XYZ file of C-alpha atoms in Angstrom:
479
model
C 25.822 20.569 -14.842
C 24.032 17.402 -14.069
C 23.569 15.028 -17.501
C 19.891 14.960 -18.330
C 18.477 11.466 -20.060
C 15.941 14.086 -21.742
C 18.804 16.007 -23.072
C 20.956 13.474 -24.216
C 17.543 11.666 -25.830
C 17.515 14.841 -27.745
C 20.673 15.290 -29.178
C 20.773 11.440 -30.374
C 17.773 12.256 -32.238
C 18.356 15.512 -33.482
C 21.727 14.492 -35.287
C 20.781 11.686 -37.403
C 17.463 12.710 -37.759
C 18.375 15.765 -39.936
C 21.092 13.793 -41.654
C 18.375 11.712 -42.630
C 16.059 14.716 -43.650
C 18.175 16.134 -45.391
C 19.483 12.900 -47.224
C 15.900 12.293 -47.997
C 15.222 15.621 -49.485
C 18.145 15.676 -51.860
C 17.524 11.867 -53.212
C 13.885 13.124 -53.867
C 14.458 16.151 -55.403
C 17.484 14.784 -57.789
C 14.536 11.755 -58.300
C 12.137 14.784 -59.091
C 14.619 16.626 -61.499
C 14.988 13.498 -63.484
C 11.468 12.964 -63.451
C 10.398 16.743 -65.169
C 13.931 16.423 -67.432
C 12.619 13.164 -69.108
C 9.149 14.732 -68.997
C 10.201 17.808 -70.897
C 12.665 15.997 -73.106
C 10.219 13.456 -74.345
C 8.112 16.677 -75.227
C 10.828 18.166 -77.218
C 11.797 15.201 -78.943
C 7.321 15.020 -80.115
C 8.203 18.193 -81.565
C 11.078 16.755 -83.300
C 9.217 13.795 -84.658
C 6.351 16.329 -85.466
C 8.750 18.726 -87.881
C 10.284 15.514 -89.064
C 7.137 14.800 -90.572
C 6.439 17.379 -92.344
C 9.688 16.771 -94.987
C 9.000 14.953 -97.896
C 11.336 14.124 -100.825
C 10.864 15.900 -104.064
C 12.949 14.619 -106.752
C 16.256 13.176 -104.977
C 16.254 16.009 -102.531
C 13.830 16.483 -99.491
C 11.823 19.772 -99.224
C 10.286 20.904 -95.914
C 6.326 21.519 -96.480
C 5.378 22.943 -92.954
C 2.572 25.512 -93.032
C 2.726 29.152 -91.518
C 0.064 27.831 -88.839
C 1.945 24.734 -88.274
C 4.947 26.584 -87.367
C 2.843 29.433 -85.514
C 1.442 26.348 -83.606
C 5.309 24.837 -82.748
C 6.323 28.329 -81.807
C 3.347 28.717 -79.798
C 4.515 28.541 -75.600
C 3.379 30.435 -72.749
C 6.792 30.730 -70.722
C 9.615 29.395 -73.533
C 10.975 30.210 -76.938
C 10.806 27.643 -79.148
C 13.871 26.873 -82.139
C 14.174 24.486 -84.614
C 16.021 23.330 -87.702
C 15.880 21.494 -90.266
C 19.108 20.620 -92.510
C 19.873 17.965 -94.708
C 23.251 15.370 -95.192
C 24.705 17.958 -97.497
C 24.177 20.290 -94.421
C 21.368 22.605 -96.602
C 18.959 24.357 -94.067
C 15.386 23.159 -95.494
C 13.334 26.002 -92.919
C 13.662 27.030 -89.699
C 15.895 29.505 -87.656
C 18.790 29.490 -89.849
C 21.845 30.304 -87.563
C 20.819 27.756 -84.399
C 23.700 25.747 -83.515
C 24.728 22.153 -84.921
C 25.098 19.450 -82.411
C 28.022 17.010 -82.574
C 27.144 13.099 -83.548
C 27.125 11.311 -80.402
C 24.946 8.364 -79.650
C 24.478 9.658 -76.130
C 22.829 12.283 -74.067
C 24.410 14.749 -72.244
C 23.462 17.928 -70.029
C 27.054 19.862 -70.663
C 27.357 22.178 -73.128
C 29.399 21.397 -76.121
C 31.251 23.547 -78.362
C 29.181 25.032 -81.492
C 30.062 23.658 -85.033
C 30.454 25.906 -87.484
C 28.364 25.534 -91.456
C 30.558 23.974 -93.654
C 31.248 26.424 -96.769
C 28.768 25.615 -99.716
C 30.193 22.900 -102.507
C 33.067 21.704 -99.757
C 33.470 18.455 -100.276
C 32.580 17.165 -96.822
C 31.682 14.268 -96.038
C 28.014 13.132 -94.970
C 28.107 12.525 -91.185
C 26.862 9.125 -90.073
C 23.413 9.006 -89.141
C 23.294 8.392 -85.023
C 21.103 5.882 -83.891
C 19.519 7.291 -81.237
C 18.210 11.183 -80.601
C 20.786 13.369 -78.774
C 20.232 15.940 -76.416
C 22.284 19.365 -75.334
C 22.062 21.809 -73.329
C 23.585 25.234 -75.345
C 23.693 28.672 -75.118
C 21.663 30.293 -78.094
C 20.571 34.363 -78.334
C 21.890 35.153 -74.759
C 19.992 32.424 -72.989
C 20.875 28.546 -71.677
C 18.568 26.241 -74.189
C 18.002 22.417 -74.122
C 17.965 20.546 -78.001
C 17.351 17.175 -79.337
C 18.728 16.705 -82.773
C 16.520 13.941 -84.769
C 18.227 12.024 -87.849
C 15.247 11.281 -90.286
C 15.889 9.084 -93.290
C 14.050 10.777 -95.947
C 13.963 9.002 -99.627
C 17.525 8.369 -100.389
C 18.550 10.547 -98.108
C 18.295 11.965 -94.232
C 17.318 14.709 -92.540
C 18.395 16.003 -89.253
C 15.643 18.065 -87.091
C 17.111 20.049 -84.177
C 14.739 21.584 -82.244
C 15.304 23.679 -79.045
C 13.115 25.376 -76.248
C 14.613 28.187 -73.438
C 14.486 26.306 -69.506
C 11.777 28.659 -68.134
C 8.988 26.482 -67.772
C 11.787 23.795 -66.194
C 13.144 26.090 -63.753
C 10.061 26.965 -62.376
C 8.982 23.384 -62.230
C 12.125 22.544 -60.352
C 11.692 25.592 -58.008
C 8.214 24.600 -57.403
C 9.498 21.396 -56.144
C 12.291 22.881 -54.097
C 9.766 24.505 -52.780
C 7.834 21.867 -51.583
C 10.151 19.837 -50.390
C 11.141 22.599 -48.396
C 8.400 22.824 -46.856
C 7.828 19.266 -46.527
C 10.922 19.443 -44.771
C 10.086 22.105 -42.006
C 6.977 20.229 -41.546
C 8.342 17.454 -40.851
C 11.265 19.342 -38.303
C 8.166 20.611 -36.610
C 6.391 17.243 -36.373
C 10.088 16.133 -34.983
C 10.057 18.789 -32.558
C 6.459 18.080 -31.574
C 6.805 14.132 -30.823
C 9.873 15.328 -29.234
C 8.788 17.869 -27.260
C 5.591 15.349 -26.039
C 6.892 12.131 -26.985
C 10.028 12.435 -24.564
C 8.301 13.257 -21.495
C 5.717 11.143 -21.900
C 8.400 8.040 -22.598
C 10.391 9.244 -19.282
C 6.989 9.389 -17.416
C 7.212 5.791 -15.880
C 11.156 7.031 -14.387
C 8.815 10.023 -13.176
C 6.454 8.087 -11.023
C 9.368 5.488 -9.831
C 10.842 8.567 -8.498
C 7.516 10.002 -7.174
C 7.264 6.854 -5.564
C 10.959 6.238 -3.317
C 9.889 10.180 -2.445
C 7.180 9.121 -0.674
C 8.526 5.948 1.010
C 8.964 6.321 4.726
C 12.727 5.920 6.020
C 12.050 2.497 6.870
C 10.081 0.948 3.784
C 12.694 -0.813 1.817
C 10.409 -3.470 0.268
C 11.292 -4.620 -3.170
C 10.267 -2.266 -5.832
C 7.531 -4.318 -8.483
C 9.173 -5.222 -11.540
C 5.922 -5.930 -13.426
C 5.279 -2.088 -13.168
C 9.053 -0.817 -14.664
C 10.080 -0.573 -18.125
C 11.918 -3.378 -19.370
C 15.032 -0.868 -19.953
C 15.750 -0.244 -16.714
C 14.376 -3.301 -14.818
C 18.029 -4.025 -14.630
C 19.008 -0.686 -12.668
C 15.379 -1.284 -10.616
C 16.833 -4.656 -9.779
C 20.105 -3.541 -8.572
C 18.070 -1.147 -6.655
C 15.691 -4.029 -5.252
C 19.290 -5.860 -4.343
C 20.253 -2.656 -2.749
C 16.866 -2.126 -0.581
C 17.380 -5.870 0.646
C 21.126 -5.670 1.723
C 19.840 -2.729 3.874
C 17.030 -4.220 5.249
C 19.284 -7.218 6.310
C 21.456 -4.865 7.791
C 18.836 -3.408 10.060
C 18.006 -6.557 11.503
C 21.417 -7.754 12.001
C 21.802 -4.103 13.826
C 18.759 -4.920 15.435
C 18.972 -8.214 16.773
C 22.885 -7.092 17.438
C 21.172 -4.515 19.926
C 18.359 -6.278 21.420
C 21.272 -9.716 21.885
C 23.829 -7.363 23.386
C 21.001 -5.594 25.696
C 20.322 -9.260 26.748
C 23.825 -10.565 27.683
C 24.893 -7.303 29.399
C 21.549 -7.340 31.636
C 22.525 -10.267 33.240
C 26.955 -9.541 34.330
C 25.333 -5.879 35.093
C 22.215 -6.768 37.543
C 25.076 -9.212 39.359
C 27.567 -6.654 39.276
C 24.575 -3.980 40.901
C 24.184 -6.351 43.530
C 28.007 -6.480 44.793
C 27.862 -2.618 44.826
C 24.391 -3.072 47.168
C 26.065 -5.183 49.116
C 29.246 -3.439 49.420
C 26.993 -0.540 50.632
C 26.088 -2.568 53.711
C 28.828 -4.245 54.526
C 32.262 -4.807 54.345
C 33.216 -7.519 51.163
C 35.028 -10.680 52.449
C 37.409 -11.651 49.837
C 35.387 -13.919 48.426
C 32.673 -11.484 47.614
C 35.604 -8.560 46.325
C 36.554 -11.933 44.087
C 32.834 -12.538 42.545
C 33.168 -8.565 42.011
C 36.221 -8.857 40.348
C 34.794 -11.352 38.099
C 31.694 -9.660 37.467
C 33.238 -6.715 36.626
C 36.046 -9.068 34.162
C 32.875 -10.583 32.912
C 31.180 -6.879 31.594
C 34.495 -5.507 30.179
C 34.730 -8.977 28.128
C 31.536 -8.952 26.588
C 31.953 -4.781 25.953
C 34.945 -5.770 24.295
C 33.663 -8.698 22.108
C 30.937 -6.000 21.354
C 32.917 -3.575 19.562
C 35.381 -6.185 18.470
C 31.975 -8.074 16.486
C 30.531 -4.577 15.232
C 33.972 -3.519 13.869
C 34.271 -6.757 12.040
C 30.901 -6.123 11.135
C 31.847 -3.341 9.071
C 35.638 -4.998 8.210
C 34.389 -3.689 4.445
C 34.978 -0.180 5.055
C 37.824 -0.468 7.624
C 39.694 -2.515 4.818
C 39.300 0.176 2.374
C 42.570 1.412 3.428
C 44.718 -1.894 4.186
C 48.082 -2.297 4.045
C 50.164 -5.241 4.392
C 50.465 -7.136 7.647
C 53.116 -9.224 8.841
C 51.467 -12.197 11.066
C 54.421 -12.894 13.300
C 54.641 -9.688 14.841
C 50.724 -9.706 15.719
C 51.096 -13.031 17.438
C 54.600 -12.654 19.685
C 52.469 -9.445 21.169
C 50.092 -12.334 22.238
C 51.960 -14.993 23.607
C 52.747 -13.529 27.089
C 48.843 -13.882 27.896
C 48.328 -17.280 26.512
C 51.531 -18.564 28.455
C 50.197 -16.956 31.772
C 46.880 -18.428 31.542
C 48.624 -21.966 30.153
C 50.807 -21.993 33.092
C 48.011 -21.825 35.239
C 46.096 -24.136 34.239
C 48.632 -26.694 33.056
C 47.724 -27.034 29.391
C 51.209 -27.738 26.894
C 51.325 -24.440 24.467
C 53.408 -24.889 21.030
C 53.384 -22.216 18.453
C 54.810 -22.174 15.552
C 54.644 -18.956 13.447
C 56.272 -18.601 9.977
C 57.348 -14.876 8.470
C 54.605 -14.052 6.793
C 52.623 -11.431 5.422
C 48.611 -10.671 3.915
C 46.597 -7.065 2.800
C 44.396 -6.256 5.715
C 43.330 -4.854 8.906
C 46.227 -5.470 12.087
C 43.801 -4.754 14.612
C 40.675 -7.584 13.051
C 43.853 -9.828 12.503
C 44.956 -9.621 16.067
C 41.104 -9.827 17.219
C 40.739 -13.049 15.259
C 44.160 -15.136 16.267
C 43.354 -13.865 20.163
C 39.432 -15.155 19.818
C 40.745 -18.507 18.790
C 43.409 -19.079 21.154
C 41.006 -17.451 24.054
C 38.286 -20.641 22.859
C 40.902 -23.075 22.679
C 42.576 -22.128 26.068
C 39.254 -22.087 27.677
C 37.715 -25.188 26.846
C 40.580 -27.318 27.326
C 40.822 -28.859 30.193
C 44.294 -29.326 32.290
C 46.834 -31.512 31.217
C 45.707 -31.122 27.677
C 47.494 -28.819 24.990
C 46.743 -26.004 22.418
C 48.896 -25.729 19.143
C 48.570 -22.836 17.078
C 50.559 -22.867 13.452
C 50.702 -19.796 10.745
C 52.466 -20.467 7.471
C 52.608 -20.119 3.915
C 50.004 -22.831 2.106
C 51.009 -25.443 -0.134
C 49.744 -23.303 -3.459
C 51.607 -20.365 -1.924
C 49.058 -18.448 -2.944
C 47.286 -18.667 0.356
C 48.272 -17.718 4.361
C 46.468 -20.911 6.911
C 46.315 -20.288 10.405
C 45.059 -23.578 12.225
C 44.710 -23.816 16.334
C 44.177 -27.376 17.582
C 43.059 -27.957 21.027
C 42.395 -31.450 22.854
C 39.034 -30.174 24.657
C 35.395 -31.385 24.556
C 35.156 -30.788 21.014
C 32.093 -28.823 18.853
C 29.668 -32.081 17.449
C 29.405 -31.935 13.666
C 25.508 -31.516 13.853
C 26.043 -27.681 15.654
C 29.160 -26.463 14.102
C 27.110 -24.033 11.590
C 25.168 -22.975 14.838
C 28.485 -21.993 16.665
C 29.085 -18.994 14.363
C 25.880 -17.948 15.232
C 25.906 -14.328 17.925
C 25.517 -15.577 21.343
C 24.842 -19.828 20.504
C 25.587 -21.803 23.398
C 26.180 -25.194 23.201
C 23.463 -26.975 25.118
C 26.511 -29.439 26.512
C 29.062 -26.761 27.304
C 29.918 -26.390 30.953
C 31.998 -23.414 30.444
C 31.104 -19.578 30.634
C 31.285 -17.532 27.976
C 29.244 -14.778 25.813
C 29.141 -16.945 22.674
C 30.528 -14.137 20.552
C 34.292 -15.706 19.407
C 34.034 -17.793 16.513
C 31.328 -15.088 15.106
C 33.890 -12.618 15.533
C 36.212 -14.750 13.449
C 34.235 -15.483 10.854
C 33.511 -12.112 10.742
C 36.791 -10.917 10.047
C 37.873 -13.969 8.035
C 35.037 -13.201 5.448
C 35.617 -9.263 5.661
C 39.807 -10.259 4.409
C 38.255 -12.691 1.581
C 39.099 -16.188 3.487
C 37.200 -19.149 4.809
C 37.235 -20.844 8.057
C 36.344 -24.275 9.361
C 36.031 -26.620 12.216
C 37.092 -29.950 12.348
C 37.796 -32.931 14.767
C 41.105 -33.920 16.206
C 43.608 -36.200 14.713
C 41.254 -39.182 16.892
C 38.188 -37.429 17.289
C 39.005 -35.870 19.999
C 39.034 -31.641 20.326
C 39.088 -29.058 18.149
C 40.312 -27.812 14.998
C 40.287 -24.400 13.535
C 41.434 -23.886 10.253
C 41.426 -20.223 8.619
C 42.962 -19.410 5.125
C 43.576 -16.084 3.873
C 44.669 -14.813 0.913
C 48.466 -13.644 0.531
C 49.539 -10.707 0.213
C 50.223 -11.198 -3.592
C 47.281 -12.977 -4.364
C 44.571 -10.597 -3.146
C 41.952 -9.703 -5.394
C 42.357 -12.222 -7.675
């Protein structure tokens, strides 16, 4: 299954968004509890106060005075059962519901139950509890059902009083369930309102990658003009620009592979309309040797520039050719070599030294061999007779590096044109020697493709040519 951006968009969402909905709902709703708790407690603890005030002290001991209505009226709820109590220090019940539970003396409030106290026997000599200092609160179980108390202390002449007073949790449970309820549904509204910006939002934030695409679907083959950044989302004007990089190594390509065509259609017109006029002439008459020898050569003169062809396009594309290298030892490469070069030496009387060392680089054998033979070739060729060639391979000073140098004593390349000579197909406007113009491109073809550099220098006094090429070793490439 291909990964979708849409997908993945929604499952990053859809995680922490309902971690954070459902985070949400239980901080509000344990906010909310608190909220109706303190609401209903402060109620219950008016009650409290409102008993409380209806004990008054008669003689030294305080006598509740609350009225049938008054305690219809406390009674009175519409969903809860309403207790109280009223006791004093000596733990005498002035009124109320007679068996409701004692709460302990703590200065606290709690929402656990505690255990129940039992009444102290009458006349036990028990001390009076101290009074607490604030109101306490309980939750208990009284007459089958789960009720929530405040006890009051009350100083009352020279005494105290303490007023308990309890209600059943109907009317808090359905408050709380009410909210539960609405947060609920707050919730699932607000999943749905997820879902919807989701379900729109997405697509409509993706619509821009939409159109981009829309767009390279209906570019021609040949259109690979830059795409305009001004137009793309800033989040992927990075990938747009790598794309825009892409589009303009291509197009670069296809004119190289152009002008490659149109150069190599030129230089071959020329050897070939030569070579059809030997064959025309053959036709009519028998060649003297000197025509079967400007055949020969015209023929020599195609083959070379077919093979400098294919030896430039498959450095050309070195890059893919190297995506299998192995190592290659130099020596070898060169001793097939030096046969040729000491044949056409010989003949011309130019002093050949080589010196070769054992050593090896990561590459191609066959771009290698192409680029030591298309130096040598130049250097042979443009030296003139009596002068000397001297090619030298070896380890660099660093060791991290392979140099191959050939030095020649010929005419020499003038520092003004020596960027123009790796140009396909320059020609010198001083050169007085044939050639297709296509070696040192070659080289620097294949030097580049293997992750070296090459330049041209003078002679030791200014004089010829010198053609220096490092490589990386063997151990070193990569790096």
């Amino acid at each position: 299954m291909q990964p979708s951006l849409r997908r993945n968009l929604l499952q990053a969402l859809a995680g922490p968004t309902t971690l954070l909905m459902l985070a949400a709902g239980a901080v509000a709703y344990g906010t909310a509890k608190s909220v109706v708790n303190s609401a209903y407690d402060q109620n219950l603890l008016n009650l409290a106060h409102g008993v409380a005030s209806h004990v008054h002290p008669i003689g030294n001991w305080p006598e509740l005075d609350l009225p049938a209505e008054a305690e219809r009226m406390l009674r009175t709820d519409t969903q809860d059962e309403i207790f109280f109590r009223v006791r004093d220090e000596r733990n005498r019940v002035l009124g109320g519901d007679a068996d409701f539970p004692i709460l302990d003396d703590l200065d606290q409030a709690s929402t656990l139950p505690i255990p129940y106290q039992a009444e102290p026997a009458a006349g036990a000599n028990t001390p009076p509890p101290k009074p607490p200092r604030t109101a306490v609160f309980r939750e208990l179980e009284y007459r089958g059902e789960p009720v929530r108390a405040v006890r009051l202390y009350r100083s009352v002449g020279d005494g105290g009083i303490y007023v308990t007073v309890g209600e059943t949790l109907h009317k808090r449970r359905d408050a709380m369930d009410r909210l539960l309820l609405g947060f609920v549904s707050a919730s699932v509204l607000l999943a749905l309102a997820a879902a919807v910006a989701a379900r729109f939002g997405i697509p409509s934030g993706l619509a821009p990658l939409q159109r981009l695409a829309d767009s390279l679907r209906r570019r021609a083959g040949t259109d690979l003009s830059a795409i305009d950044l001004a137009v793309v989302p800033d989040e992927i004007c990075e990938v747009v620009g790598a794309l825009n990089a892409l589009f303009e190594r291509l197009r670069k390509a296809s004119a190289r592979q152009r002008e490659f065509l149109q150069d190599a259609a030129h230089q071959l017109r020329t050897p070939l309309a030569g070579l059809q006029m030997q064959l025309e002439l053959l036709e009519a008459r028998p060649l003297d040797e000197t025509a079967r020898a400007r055949l020969r050569s015209s023929v020599d003169r195609v083959t070379r520039l077919a093979n400098q062809l294919l030896a430039l396009a498959r450095a050309e594309s070195g890059g893919r050719m190297l995506a299998d290298a192995t190592p290659v030892e130099l020596a070898p490469l060169i001793d097939d070599l030096v046969e040729g070069w000491l044949e056409v030496a010989d003949r011309r009387g130019i002093d050949l030294g080589i010196q070769r060392e054992a050593v090896s680089l990561v590459g191609d054998p066959t771009l290698l061999q192409e680029l030591i033979s298309n130096l040598m070739d130049n250097a042979l060729k443009y030296t003139p007779a009596g002068g000397s060639v001297t090619l030298h391979c070896g380890q660099a000073a660093d060791c991290r590096h392979i140099e191959i140098e050939v030095a020649d004593t010929g005419p020499g390349i003038p520092e003004s044109v020596r960027a123009q000579v790796f140009e396909r197909f320059y020609r010198h406007a001083g050169t007085t020697v044939g050639g297709s113009g296509l070696g040192l491109p070659i080289a620097r073809e294949i030097v580049h493709c293997h992750g070296g550099h090459i330049t041209l220098a003078s002679g030791a006094h200014g004089d010829g040519t010198v053609v220096r090429v490092s490589l990386p070793a063997s151990n070193d490439r990569g790096r």
